[in-house]
């Protein structure tokens, strides 16, 4: 991408924005500036000139040739559009960095399971001898990877709907669609807008490429060849039965005793397996990787198993679909802890599942009142303000043989900086309550 003599405005001073700005400078841009509408923090990287508390007037005055926006910034709001008025193009950080990359990409999207699948794909690629890295929405921006002295030949790229809103040329070598459920209704006007944003991952793929898709997902008009998987149906190329990944009726991967044995993680394994095999990686390498693979923290992670009660931290659950998957995966009676920010989602669809598998609920946070009113006539439900209070209440309600499942079902931004901080709060509360 030739930026010689160009003026580049990067919107957002977070990790992805700063990496994109440095990449633009390396690419020869004449003038690169970062703009952020928030106030100047006490500490920030001064490697690129940054305008804090930036206004629409600042955007028009800079007159950028190219505008690169961070994933959290909406493209169609007046503040963003003020920077693009005189620009040749407005694109996102992922699209910008994609234009600098020449290797192969396994793109992973879906409402839930993206991070675990992305991590697993990376580990399989590395085990097979490929130079690879997990990046994108996973935590490390693609722009930051491209600034390294040695850029890997393969990427396991977690792709969010926000990142795909502004793609133009982006095209993965293999695309994984894990699942879809309503989410981010505080960003999108309707569910269809969210769906169409995620579907754009396949927009530029061709008939000779591969899309790995969960059985039952309706993806109209995509061109790549589709291979399917499911933990609930035998219709796909791979399915899950009694602890085994099956292919054509033949057991091929034994998940019993691994960290991926639960049904929702089995789907992550199947999708990663099909994608990596499409890249020419033998099944033996995948099986060997799974023997030692551990999912990232805060995803149905065991925190304690005391007095016959299992405590699971699923703080990464930021939507209803993720919580449903976590509940379905349990084989013991569940005491559910849920709550957090009100994202405008409808939680009534989970009521039947609560009747079947959940013995009691504790709800907390901004959305506690809505969850209490939705759940209380299905299962006994208590309300607490904090995670610590919810853990104490769950400890009183749980009995031997139960699992206490911390699966909030919504985002954490009412009380925390993110799901990681929320998960750490849960861990600490469990340790304090149980004296471990």
PDB file of C-alpha atoms in Angstrom, residues 242 267 306 382 400 419:
ATOM      1  CA  UNK A 242     -20.009 -39.628  23.511  1.00  0.00           C
ATOM      2  CA  UNK A 267     -17.542 -27.488  18.236  1.00  0.00           C
ATOM      3  CA  UNK A 306     -14.755 -28.197  47.145  1.00  0.00           C
ATOM      4  CA  UNK A 382     -31.909 -13.890  44.287  1.00  0.00           C
ATOM      5  CA  UNK A 400     -23.150 -31.335  46.977  1.00  0.00           C
ATOM      6  CA  UNK A 419     -14.591  -9.615  31.166  1.00  0.00           C
TER       7      UNK A 419
END
